PDB file of C-alpha atoms (C1' of nucleotides) in Angstrom:
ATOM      1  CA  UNK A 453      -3.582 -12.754  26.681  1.00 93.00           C
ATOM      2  CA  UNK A 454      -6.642 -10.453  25.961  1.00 97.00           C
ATOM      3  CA  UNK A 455      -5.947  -6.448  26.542  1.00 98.00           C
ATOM      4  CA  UNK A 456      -7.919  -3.354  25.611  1.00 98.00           C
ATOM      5  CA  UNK A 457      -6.763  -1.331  22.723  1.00 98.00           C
ATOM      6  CA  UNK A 458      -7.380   2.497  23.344  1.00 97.00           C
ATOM      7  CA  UNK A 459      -6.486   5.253  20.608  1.00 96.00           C
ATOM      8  CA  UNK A 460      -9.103   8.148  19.569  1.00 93.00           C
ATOM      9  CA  UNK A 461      -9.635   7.632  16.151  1.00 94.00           C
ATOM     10  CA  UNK A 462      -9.942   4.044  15.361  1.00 97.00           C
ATOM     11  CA  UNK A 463     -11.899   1.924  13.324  1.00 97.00           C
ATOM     12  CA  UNK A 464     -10.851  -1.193  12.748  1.00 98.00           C
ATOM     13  CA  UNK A 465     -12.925  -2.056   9.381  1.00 97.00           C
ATOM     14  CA  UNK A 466     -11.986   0.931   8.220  1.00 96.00           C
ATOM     15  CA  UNK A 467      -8.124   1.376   8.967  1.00 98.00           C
ATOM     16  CA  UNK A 468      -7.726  -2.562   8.127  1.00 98.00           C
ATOM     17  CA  UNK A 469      -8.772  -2.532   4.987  1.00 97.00           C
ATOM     18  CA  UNK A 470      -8.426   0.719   3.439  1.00 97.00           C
ATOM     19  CA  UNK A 471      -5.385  -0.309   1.151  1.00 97.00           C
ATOM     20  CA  UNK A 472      -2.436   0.247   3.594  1.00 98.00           C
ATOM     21  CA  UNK A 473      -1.804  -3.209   5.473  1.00 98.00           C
ATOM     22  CA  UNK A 474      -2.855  -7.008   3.419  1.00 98.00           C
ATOM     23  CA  UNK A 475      -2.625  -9.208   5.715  1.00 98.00           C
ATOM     24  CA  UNK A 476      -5.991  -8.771   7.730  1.00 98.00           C
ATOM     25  CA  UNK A 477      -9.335 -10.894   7.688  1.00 98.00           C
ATOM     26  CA  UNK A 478     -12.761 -10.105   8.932  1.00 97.00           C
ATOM     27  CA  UNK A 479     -13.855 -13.377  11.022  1.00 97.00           C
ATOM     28  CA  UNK A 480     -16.679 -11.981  12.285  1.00 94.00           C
ATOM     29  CA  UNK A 481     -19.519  -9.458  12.351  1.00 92.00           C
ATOM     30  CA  UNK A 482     -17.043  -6.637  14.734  1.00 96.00           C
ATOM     31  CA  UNK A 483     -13.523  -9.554  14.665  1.00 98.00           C
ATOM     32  CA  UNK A 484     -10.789  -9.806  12.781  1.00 98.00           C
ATOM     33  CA  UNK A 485      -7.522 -11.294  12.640  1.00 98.00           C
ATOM     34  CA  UNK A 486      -3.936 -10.471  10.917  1.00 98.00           C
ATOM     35  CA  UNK A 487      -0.479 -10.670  11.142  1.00 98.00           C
ATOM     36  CA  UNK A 488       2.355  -8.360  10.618  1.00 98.00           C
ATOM     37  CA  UNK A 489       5.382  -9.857  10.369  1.00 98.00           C
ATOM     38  CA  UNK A 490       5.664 -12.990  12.744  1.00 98.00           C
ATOM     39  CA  UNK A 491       2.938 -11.725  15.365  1.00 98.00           C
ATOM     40  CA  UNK A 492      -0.487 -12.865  15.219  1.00 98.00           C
ATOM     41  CA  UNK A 493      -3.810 -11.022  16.624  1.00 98.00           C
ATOM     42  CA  UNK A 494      -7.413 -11.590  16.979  1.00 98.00           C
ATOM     43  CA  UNK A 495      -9.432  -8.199  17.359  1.00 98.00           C
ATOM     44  CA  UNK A 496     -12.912  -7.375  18.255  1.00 98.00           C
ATOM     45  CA  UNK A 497     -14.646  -3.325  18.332  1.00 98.00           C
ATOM     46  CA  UNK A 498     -17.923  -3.486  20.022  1.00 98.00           C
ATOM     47  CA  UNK A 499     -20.703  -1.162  18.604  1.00 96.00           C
ATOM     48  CA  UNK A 500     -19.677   1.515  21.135  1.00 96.00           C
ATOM     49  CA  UNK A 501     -16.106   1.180  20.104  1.00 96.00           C
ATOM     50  CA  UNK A 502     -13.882  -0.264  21.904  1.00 98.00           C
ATOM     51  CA  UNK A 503     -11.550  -2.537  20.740  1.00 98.00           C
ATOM     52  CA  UNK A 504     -10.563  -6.174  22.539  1.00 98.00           C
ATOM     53  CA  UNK A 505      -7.296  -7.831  21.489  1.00 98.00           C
ATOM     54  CA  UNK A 506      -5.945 -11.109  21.708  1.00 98.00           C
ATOM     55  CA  UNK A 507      -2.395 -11.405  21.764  1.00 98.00           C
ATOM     56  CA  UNK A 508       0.675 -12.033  24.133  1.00 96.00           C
ATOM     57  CA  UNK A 509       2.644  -9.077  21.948  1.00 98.00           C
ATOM     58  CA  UNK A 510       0.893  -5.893  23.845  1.00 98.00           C
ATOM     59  CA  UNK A 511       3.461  -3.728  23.434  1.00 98.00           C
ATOM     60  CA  UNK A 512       4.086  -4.865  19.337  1.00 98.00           C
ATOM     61  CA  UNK A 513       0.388  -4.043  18.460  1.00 98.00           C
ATOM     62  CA  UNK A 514       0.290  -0.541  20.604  1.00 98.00           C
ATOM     63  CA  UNK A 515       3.096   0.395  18.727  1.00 98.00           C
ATOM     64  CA  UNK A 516       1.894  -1.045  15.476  1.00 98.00           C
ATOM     65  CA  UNK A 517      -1.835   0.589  15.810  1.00 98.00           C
ATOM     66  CA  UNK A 518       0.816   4.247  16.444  1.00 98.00           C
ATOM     67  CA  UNK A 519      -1.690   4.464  20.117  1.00 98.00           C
ATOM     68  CA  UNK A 520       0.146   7.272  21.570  1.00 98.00           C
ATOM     69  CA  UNK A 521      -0.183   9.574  18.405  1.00 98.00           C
ATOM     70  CA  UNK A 522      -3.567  11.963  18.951  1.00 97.00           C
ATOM     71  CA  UNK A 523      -5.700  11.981  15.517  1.00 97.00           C
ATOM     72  CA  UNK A 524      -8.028  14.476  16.830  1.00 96.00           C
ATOM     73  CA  UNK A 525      -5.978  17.689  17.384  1.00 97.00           C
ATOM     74  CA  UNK A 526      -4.538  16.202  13.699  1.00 98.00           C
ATOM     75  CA  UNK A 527      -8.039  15.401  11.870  1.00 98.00           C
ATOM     76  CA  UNK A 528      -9.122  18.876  13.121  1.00 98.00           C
ATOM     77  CA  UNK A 529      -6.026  20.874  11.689  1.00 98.00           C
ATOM     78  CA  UNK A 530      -6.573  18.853   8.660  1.00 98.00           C
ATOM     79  CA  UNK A 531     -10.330  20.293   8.508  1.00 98.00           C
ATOM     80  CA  UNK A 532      -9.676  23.541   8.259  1.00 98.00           C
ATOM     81  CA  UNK A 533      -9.748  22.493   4.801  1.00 98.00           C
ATOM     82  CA  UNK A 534     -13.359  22.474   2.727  1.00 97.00           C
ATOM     83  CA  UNK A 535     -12.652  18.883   1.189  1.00 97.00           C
ATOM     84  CA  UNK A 536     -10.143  17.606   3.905  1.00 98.00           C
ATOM     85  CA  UNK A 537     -13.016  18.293   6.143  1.00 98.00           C
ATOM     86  CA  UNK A 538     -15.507  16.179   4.653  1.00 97.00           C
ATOM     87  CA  UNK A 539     -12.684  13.663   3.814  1.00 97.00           C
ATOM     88  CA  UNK A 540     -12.393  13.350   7.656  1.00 97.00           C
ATOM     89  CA  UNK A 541     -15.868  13.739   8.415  1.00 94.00           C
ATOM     90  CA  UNK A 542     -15.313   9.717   9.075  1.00 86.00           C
ATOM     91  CA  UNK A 543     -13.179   9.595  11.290  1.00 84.00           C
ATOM     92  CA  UNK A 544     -11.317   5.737  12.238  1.00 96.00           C
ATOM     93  CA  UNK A 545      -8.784   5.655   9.865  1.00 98.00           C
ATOM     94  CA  UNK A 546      -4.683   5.765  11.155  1.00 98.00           C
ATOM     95  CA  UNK A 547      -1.686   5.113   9.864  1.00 98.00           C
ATOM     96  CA  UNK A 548      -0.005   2.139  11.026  1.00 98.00           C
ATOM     97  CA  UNK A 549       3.634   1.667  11.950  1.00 98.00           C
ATOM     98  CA  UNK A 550       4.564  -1.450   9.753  1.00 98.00           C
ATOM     99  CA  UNK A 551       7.727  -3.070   8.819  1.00 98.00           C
ATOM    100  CA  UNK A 552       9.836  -1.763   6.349  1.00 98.00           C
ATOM    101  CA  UNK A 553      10.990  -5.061   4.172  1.00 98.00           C
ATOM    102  CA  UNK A 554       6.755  -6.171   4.536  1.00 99.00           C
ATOM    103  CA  UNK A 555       5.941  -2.812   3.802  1.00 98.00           C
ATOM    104  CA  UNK A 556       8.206  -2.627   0.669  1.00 98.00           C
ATOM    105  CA  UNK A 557       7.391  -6.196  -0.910  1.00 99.00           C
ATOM    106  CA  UNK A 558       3.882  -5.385  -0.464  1.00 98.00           C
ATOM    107  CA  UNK A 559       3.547  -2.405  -2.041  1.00 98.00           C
ATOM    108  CA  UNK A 560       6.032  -4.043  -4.773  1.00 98.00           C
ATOM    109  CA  UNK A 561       3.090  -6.571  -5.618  1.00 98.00           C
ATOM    110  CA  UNK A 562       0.271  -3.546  -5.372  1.00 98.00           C
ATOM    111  CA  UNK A 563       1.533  -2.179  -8.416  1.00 98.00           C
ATOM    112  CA  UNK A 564      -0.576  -1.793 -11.337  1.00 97.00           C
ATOM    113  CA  UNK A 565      -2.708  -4.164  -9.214  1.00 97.00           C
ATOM    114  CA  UNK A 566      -6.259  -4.298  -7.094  1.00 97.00           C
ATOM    115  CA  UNK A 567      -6.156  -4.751  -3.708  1.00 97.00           C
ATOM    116  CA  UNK A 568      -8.302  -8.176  -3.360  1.00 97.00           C
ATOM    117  CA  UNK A 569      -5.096  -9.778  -5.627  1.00 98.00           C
ATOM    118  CA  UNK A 570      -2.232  -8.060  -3.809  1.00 98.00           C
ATOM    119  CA  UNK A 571      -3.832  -9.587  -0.537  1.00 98.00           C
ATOM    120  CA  UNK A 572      -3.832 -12.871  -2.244  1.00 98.00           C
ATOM    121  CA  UNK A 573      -0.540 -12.853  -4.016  1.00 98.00           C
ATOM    122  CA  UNK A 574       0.763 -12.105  -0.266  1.00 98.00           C
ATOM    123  CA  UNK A 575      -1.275 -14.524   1.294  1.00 98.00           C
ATOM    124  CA  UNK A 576       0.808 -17.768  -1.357  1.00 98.00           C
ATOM    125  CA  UNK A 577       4.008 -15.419  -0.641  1.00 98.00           C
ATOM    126  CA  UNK A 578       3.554 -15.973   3.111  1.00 98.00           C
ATOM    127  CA  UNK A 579       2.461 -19.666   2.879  1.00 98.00           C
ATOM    128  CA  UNK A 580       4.861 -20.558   1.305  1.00 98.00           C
ATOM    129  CA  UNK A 581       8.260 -18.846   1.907  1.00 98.00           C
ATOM    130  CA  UNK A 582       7.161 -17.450   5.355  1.00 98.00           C
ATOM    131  CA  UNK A 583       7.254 -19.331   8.772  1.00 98.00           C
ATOM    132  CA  UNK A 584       4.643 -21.492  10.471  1.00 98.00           C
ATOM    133  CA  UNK A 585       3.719 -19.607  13.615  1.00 98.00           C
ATOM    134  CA  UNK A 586       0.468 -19.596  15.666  1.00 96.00           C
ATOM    135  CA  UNK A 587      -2.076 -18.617  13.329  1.00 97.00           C
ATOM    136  CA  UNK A 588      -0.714 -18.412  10.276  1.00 98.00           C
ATOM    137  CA  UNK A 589       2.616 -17.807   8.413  1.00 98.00           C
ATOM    138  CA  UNK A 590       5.704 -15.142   9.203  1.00 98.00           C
ATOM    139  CA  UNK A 591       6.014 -12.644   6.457  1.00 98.00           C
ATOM    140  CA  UNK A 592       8.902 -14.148   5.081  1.00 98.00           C
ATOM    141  CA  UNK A 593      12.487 -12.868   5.488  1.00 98.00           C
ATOM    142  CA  UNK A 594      14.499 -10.882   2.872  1.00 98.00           C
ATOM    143  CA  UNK A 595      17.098 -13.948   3.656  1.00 98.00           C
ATOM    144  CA  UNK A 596      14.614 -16.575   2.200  1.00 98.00           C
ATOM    145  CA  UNK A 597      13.688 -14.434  -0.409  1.00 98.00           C
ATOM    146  CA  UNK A 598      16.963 -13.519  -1.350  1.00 98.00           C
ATOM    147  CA  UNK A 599      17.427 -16.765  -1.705  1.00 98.00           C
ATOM    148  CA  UNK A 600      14.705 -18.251  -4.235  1.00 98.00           C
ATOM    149  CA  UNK A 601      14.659 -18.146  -8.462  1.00 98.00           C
ATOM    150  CA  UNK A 602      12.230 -16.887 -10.250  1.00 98.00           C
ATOM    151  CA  UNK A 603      10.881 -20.507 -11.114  1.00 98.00           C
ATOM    152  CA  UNK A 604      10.663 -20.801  -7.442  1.00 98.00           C
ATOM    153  CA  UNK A 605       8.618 -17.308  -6.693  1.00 98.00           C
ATOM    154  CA  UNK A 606       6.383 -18.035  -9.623  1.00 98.00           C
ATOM    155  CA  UNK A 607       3.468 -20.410  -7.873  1.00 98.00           C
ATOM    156  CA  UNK A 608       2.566 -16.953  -5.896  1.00 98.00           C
ATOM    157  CA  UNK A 609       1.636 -15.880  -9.278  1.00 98.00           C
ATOM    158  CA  UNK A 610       3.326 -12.068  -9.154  1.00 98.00           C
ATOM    159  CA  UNK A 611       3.128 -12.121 -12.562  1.00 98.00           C
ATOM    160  CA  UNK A 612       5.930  -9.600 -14.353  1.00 98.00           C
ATOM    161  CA  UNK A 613       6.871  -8.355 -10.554  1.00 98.00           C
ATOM    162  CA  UNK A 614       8.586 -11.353  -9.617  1.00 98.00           C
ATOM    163  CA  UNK A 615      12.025 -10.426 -10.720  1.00 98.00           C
ATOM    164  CA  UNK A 616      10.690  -6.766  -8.964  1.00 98.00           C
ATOM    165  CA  UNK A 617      10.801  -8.973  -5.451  1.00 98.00           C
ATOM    166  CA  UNK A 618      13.725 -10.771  -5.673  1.00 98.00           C
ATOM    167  CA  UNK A 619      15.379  -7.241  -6.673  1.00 98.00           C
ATOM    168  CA  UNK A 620      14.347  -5.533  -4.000  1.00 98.00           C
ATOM    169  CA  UNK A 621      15.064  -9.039  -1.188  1.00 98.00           C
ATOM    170  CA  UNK A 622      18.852  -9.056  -2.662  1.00 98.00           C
ATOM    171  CA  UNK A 623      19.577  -5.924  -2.008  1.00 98.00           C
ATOM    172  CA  UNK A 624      17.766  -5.635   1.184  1.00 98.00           C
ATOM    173  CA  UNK A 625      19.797  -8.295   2.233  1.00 98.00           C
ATOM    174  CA  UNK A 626      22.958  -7.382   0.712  1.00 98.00           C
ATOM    175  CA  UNK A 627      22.804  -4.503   2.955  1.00 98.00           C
ATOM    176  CA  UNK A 628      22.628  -2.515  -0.551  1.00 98.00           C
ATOM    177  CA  UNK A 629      19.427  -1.253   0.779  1.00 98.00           C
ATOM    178  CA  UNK A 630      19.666  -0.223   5.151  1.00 98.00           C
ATOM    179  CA  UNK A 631      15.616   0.986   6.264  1.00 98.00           C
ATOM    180  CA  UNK A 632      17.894   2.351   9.347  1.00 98.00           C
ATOM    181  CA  UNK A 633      20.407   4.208   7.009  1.00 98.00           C
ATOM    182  CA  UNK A 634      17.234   5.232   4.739  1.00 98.00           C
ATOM    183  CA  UNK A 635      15.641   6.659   7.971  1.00 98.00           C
ATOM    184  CA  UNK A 636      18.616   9.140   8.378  1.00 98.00           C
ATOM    185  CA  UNK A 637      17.966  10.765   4.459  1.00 98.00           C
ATOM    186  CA  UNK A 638      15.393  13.356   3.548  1.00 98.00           C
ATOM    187  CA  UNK A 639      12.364  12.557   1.689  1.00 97.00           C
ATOM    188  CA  UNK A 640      13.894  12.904  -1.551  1.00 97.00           C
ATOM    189  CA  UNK A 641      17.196  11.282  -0.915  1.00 98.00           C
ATOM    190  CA  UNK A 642      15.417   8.113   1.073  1.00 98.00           C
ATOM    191  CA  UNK A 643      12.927   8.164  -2.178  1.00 98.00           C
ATOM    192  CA  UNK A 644      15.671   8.033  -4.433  1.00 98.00           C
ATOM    193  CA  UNK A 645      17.408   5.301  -2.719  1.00 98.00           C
ATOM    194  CA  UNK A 646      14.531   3.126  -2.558  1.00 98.00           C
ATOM    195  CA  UNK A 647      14.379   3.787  -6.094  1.00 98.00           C
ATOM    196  CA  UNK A 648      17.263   2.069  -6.821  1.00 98.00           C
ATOM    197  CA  UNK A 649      15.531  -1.476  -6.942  1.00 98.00           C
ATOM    198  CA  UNK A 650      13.980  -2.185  -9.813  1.00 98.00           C
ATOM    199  CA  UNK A 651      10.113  -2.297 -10.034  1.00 98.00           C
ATOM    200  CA  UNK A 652       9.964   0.666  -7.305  1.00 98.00           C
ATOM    201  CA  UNK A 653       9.410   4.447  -8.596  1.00 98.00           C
ATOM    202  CA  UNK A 654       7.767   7.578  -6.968  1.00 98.00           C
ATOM    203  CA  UNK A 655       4.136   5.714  -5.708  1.00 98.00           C
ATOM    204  CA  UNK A 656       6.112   2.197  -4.194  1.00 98.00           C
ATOM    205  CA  UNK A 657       8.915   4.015  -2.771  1.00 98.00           C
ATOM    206  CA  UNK A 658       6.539   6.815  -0.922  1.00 98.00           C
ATOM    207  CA  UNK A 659       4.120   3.770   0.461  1.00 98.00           C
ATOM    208  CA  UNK A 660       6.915   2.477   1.851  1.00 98.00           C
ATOM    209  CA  UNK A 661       8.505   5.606   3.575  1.00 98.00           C
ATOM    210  CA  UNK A 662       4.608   6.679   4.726  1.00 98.00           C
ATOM    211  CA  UNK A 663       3.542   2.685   5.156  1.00 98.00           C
ATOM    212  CA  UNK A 664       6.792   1.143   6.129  1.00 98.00           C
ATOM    213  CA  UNK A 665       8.957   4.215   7.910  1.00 98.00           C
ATOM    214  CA  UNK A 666       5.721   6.605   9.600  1.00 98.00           C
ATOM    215  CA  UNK A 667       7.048   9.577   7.255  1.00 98.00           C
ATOM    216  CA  UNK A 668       3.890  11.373   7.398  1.00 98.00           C
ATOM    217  CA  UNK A 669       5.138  13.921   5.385  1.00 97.00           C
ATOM    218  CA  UNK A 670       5.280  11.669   2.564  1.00 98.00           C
ATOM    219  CA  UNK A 671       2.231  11.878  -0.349  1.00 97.00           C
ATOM    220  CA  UNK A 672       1.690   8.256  -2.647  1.00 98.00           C
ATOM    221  CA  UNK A 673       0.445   9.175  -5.361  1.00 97.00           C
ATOM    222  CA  UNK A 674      -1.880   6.665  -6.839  1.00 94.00           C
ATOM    223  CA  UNK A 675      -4.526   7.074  -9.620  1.00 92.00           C
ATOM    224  CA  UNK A 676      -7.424   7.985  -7.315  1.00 93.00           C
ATOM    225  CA  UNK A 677      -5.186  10.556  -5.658  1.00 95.00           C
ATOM    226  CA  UNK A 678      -4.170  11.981  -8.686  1.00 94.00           C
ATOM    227  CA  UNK A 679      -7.912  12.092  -9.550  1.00 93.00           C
ATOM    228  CA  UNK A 680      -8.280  14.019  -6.100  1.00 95.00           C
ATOM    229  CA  UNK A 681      -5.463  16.521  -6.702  1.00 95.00           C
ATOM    230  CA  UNK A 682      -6.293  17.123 -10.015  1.00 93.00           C
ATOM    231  CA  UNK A 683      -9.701  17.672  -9.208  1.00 94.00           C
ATOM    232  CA  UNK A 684      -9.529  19.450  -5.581  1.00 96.00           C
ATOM    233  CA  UNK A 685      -6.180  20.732  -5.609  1.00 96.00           C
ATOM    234  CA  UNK A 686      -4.943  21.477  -8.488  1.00 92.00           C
ATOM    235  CA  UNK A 687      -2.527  24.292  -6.952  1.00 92.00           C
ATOM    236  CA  UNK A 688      -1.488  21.312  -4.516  1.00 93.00           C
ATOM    237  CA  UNK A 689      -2.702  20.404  -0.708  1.00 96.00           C
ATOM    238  CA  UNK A 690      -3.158  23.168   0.965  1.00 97.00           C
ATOM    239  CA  UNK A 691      -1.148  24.646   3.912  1.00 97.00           C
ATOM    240  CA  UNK A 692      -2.792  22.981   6.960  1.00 98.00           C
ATOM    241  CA  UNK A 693      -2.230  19.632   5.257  1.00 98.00           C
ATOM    242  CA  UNK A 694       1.474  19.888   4.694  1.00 96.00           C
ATOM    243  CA  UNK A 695       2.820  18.667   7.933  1.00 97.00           C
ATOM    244  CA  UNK A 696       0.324  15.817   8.291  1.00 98.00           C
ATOM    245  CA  UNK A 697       0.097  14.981   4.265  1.00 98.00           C
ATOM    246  CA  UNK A 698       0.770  11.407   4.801  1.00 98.00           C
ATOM    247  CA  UNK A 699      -2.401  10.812   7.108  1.00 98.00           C
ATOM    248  CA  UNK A 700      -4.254  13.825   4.845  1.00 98.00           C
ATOM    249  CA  UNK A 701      -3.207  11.425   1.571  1.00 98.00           C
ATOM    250  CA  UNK A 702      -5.049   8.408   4.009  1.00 98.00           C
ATOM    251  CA  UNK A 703      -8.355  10.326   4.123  1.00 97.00           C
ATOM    252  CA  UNK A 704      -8.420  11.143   0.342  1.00 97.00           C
ATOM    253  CA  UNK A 705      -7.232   8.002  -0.914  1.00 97.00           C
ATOM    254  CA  UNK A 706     -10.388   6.371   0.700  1.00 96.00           C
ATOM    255  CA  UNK A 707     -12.911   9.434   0.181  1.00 96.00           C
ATOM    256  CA  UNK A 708     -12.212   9.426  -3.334  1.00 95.00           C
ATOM    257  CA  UNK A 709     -12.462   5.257  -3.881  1.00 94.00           C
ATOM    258  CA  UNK A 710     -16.149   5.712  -1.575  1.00 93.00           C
ATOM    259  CA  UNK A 711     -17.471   8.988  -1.657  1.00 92.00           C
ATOM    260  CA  UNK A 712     -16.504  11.045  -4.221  1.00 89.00           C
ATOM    261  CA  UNK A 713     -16.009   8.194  -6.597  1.00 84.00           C
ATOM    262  CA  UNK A 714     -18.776   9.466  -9.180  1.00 84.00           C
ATOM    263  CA  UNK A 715     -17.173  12.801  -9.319  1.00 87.00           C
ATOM    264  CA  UNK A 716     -13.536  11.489  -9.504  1.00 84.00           C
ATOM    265  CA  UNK A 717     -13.887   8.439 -11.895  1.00 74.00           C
ATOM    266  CA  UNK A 718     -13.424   9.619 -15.418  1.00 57.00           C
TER     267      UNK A 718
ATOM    268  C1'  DA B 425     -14.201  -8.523 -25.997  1.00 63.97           C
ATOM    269  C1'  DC B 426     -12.627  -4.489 -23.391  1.00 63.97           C
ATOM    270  C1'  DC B 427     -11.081  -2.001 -19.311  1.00 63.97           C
ATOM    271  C1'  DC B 428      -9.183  -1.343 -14.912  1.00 63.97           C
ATOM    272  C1'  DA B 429      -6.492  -2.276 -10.704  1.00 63.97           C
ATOM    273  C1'  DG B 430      -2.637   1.847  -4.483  1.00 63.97           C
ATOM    274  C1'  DG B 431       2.874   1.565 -11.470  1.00 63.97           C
ATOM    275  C1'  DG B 432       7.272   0.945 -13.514  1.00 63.97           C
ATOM    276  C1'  DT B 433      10.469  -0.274 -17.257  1.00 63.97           C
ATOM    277  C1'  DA B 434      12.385   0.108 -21.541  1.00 63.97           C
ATOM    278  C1'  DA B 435      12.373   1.926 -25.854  1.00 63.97           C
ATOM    279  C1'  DC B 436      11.355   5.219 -28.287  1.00 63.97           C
ATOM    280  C1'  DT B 437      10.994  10.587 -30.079  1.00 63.97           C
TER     281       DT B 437
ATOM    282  C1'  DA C 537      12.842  15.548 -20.839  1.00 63.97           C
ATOM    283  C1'  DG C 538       8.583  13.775 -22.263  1.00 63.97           C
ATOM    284  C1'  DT C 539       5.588  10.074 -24.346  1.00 63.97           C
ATOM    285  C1'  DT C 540       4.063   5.128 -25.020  1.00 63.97           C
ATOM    286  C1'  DA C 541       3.703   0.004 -25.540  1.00 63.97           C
ATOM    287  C1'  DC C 542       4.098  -3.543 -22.599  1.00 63.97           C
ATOM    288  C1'  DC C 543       4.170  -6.122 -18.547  1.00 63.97           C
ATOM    289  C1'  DA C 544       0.657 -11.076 -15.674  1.00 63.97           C
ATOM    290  C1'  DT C 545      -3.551 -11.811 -13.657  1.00 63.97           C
ATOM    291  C1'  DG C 546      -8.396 -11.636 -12.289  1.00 63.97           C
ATOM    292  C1'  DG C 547     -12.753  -9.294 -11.838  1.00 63.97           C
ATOM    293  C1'  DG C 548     -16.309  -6.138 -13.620  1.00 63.97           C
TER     294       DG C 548
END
DNA sequence: ACCCAGGGTAACT
DNA sequence: AGTTACCATGGG
């Protein structure tokens, strides 16, 4: 089933791969393809923008790409700002609505990582504990994770965050850890509960309440955006970016890697 | 050979 | 409460 994908504000190459989602390929000069969880899609953006997909889950991927949120009454609130302005001078970037147990395992693996591995490490995780569905493999379930040693998990080559996964499927499955219960807490209560598995502190836990639960509110706080508080902000974001600091964060995180890289990099 | 990558843990002061 | 070595692996 082919369907048009219409949301102001996106850019596929850009939103794709810009660190918050592993699981996507480029196929083609303007195509791609990906899965999130068990659903696969093929995606093309002509040169005037808009986007064709290929998928019999319409109302999954409209959901996932967060259509019916407006970035451009957001992007401009953000630009009030001197820095968030020119952050958002590109625009194309939104935050997707992904799964929480995905979403959490992932950003597990990103740690103290680069993004090219934590794609790959995924990619063996997928293959081989995951489903076989139409185009690919499932993300695999916290179930079948749950279930495996760490002699088992070690092909995917995770390195020391091995026992960091099997912490965090255990208790997901145990019901030790509830994304629905989590999604009733504030900020610093669902942070602190996430934090609870081993191999997740402040930066794993907030990618997977921004990442995995839409809690735009929510700042990860990586190197580069370290770099870029330190740097632009060293009084903190500044009012127009508090309610919106999750898809602010977004901006920076990728004008600091691209742009301002020079300036930033130490 | 050294340093870094969407960090966190454990063992120190 | 705040610092620091160490953790696997691959690429620059």
């Amino acid at each position: 089933m082919k369907f048009k994908i219409t949301a102001d504000c996106l850019d596929l190459n850009r939103t794709l791969f810009c660190g918050q989602c592993f699981r996507f390929e480029r196929i083609g000069e303007n195509e791609f393809e990906g899965i999130a969880g068990d659903k696969y899609i093929k995606l093309r953006q002509d040169n005037d923008g808009e986007i064709t997909a290929f998928s019999d889950e319409r109302d999954f991927w409209e959901n996932y790409f967060d259509v019916s949120l407006c970035y451009s009454e957001i992007l401009d609130e953000l630009s009030e700002d001197r820095t968030l302005r020119a952050a958002c001078e590109n625009k194309g970037i939104r935050v997707l609505r992904q799964e929480p147990f995905e979403t959490l395992i992932s950003f597990i693996i990103s740690q103290n990582n680069n993004i090219k591995r934590i794609s790959l490490i995924i990619k063996r995780l997928c293959e081989s504990f995951g489903e076989r569905i139409d185009g690919g493999y499932s993300f695999p379930s916290a179930e079948k994770l749950a279930s495996l040693s760490l002699e088992a998990l070690a092909p995917i080559m995770a390195g020391f965050r091995d026992r960091y996964i099997l912490d965090a499927a255990r208790k997901v499955y145990s019901g030790e850890i509830n994304f629905a219960q989590i999604e009733t807490l504030s900020d610093d209560d669902a942070r602190a509960k996430l934090k609870t598995i081993l191999g997740v502190g402040d930066k794993v836990a907030d990618c997977a309440l921004l990442f995995g639960m839409h809690r735009l509110s929510v700042v990860p706080k990586d190197v580069w955006i370290k770099r870029v508080l330190a740097y632009y902000y060293p009084s903190g974001l500044p009012e127009c970016a508090l309610k919106y600091a999750g898809i602010a964060q977004q901006y920076l995180f990728d004008y600091a890697r691209n742009d301002a890289k020079k300036i930033l990099a130490r």
